[in-house]
C-alpha positions as MATLAB code, in Angstrom:
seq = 'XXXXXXXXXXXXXXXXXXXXXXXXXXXXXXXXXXXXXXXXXXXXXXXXXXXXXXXXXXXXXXXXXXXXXXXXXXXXXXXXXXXXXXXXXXXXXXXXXXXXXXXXXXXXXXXXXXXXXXXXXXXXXXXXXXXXXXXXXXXXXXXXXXXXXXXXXXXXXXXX';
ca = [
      16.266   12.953    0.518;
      13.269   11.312    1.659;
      12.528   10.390    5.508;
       9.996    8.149    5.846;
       8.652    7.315   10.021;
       6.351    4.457   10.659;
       4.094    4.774   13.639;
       1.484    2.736   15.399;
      -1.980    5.097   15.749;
      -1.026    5.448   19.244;
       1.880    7.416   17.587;
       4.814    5.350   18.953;
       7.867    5.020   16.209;
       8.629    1.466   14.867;
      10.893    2.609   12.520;
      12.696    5.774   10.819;
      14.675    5.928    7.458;
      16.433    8.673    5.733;
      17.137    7.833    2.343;
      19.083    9.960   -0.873;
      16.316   10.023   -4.030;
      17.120   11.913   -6.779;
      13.442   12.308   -8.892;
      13.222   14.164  -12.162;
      10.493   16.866  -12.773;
       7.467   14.358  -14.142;
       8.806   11.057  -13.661;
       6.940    8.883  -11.721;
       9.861    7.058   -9.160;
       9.693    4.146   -6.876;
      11.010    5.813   -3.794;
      10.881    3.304   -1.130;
       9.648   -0.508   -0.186;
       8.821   -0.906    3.174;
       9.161   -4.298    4.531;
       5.864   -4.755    6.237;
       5.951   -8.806    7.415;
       7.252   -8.169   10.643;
       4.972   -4.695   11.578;
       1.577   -6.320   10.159;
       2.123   -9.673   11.986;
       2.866   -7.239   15.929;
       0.440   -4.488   15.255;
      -1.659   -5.777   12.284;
      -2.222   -4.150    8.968;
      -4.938   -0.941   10.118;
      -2.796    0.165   12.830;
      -0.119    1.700   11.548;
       0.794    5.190    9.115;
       3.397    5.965    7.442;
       4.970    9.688    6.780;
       6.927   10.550    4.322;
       8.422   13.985    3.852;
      10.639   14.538    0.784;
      13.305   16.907    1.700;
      15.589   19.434   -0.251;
      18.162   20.320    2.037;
      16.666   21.042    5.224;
      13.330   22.176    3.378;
      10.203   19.601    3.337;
       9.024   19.780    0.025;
       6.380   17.260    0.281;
       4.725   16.104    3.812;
       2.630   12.852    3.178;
       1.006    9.973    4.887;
      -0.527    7.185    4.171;
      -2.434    4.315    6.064;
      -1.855    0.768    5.494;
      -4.718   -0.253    3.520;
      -5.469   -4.240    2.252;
      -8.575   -5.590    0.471;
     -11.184   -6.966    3.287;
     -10.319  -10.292    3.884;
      -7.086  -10.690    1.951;
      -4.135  -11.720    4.757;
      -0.501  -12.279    2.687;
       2.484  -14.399    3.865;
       5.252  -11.658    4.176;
       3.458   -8.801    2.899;
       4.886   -5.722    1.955;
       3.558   -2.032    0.758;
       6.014   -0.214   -1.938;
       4.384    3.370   -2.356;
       5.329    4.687   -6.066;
       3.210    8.350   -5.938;
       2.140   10.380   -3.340;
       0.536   13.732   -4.369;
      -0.939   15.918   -1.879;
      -3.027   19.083   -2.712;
      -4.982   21.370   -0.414;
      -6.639   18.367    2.334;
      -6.307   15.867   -0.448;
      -3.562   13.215   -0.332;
      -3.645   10.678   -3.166;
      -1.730    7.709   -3.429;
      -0.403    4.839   -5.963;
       1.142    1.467   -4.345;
       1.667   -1.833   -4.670;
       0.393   -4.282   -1.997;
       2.425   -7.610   -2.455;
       2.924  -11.270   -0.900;
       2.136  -14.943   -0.931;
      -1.741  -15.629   -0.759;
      -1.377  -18.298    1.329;
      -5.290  -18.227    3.107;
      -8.435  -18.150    1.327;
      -9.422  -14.737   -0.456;
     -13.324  -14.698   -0.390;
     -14.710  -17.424   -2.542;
     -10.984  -18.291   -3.515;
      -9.364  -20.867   -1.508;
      -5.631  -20.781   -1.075;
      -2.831  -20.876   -3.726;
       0.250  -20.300   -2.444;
       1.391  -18.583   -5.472;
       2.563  -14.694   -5.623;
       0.584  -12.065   -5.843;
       1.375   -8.650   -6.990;
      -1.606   -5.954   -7.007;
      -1.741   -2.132   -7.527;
      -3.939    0.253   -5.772;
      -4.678    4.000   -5.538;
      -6.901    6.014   -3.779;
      -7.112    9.198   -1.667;
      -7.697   10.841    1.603;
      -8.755   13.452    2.755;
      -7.778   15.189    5.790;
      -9.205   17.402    8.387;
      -7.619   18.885   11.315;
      -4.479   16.452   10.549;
      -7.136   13.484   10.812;
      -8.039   10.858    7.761;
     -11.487   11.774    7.638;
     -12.294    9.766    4.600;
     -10.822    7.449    2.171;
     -11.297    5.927   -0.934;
      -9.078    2.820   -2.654;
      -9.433    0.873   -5.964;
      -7.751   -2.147   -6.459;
      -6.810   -3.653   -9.756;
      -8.675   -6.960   -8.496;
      -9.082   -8.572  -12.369;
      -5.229   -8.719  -12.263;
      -4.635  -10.500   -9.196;
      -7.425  -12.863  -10.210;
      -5.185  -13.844  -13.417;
      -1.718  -14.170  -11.298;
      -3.567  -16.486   -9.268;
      -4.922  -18.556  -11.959;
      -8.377  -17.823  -11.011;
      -9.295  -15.960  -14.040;
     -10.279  -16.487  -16.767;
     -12.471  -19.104  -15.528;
     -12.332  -22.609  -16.317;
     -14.755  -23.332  -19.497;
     -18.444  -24.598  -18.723;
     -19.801  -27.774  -20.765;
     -23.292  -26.875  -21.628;
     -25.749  -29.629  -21.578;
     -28.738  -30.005  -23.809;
];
């Protein structure tokens, strides 16, 4: 099973899940989606972790957590945060997820579209004393460019 616990930093529990997951040895499974519209708009999108512990039984198998990251200056209508991979080794935890909404407020130079956007993200932290110490994200920004019809970019006319 997996138990996931949302918590603000100041460690107080918004929410707790357990869920049944059956995941075959080297299969990459989409485990939960966490609804985030509701959490992001009270507490706002830094200030809150989530921990996951895959269980066997009453054995944690896997212990993970993972901060709710968004690209600087990107704010979604109902946004939500599906985490498909978390791998943790030694005081590295790295992660694959999906950060997804309505952009409906500019996005840097982009103004708003109100279309969907869908865009993937890993990264990893690193962890010391049971603190995030560092972390470091990539976003698949090219993508989410093209679902919102800002890429490729309109044609320029070059004039002799």
């Amino acid at each position: 099973s997996l138990v996931w616990t949302l918590v603000t930093l100041a460690g107080e529990v918004l929410a707790r899940e357990t869920q049944a997951v059956e995941i075959k040895p080297g299969k990459t499974h989409r485990a939960m989606t966490v609804d985030l519209a509701q959490v992001t708009a009270e507490f706002g999108p830094g200030n809150v972790i989530l921990f996951a512990d895959l269980m066997r039984r009453d054995e944690v198998i896997s212990s993970t957590m993972a901060t709710l990251v968004k690209p600087k200056g990107l704010d979604l209508q109902d946004p939500k945060l599906t985490v498909t991979r978390l791998i943790a080794e030694d005081d590295l935890v790295a992660f694959w997820a999906t950060y997804s909404g309505i952009q409906d407020g500019p996005m840097g130079p982009f103004p708003a579209t109100g279309k969907p956007l869908e865009l993937d993200f890993a990264g990893m932290h690193r962890i010391n004393d049971g603190k995030i110490v560092e972390t470091w994200v990539i976003w698949d920004n090219l993508t989410g460019l093209m679902q919102l019809g800002f890429y490729p970019p309109e044609p320029v006319e070059v004039v002799e």
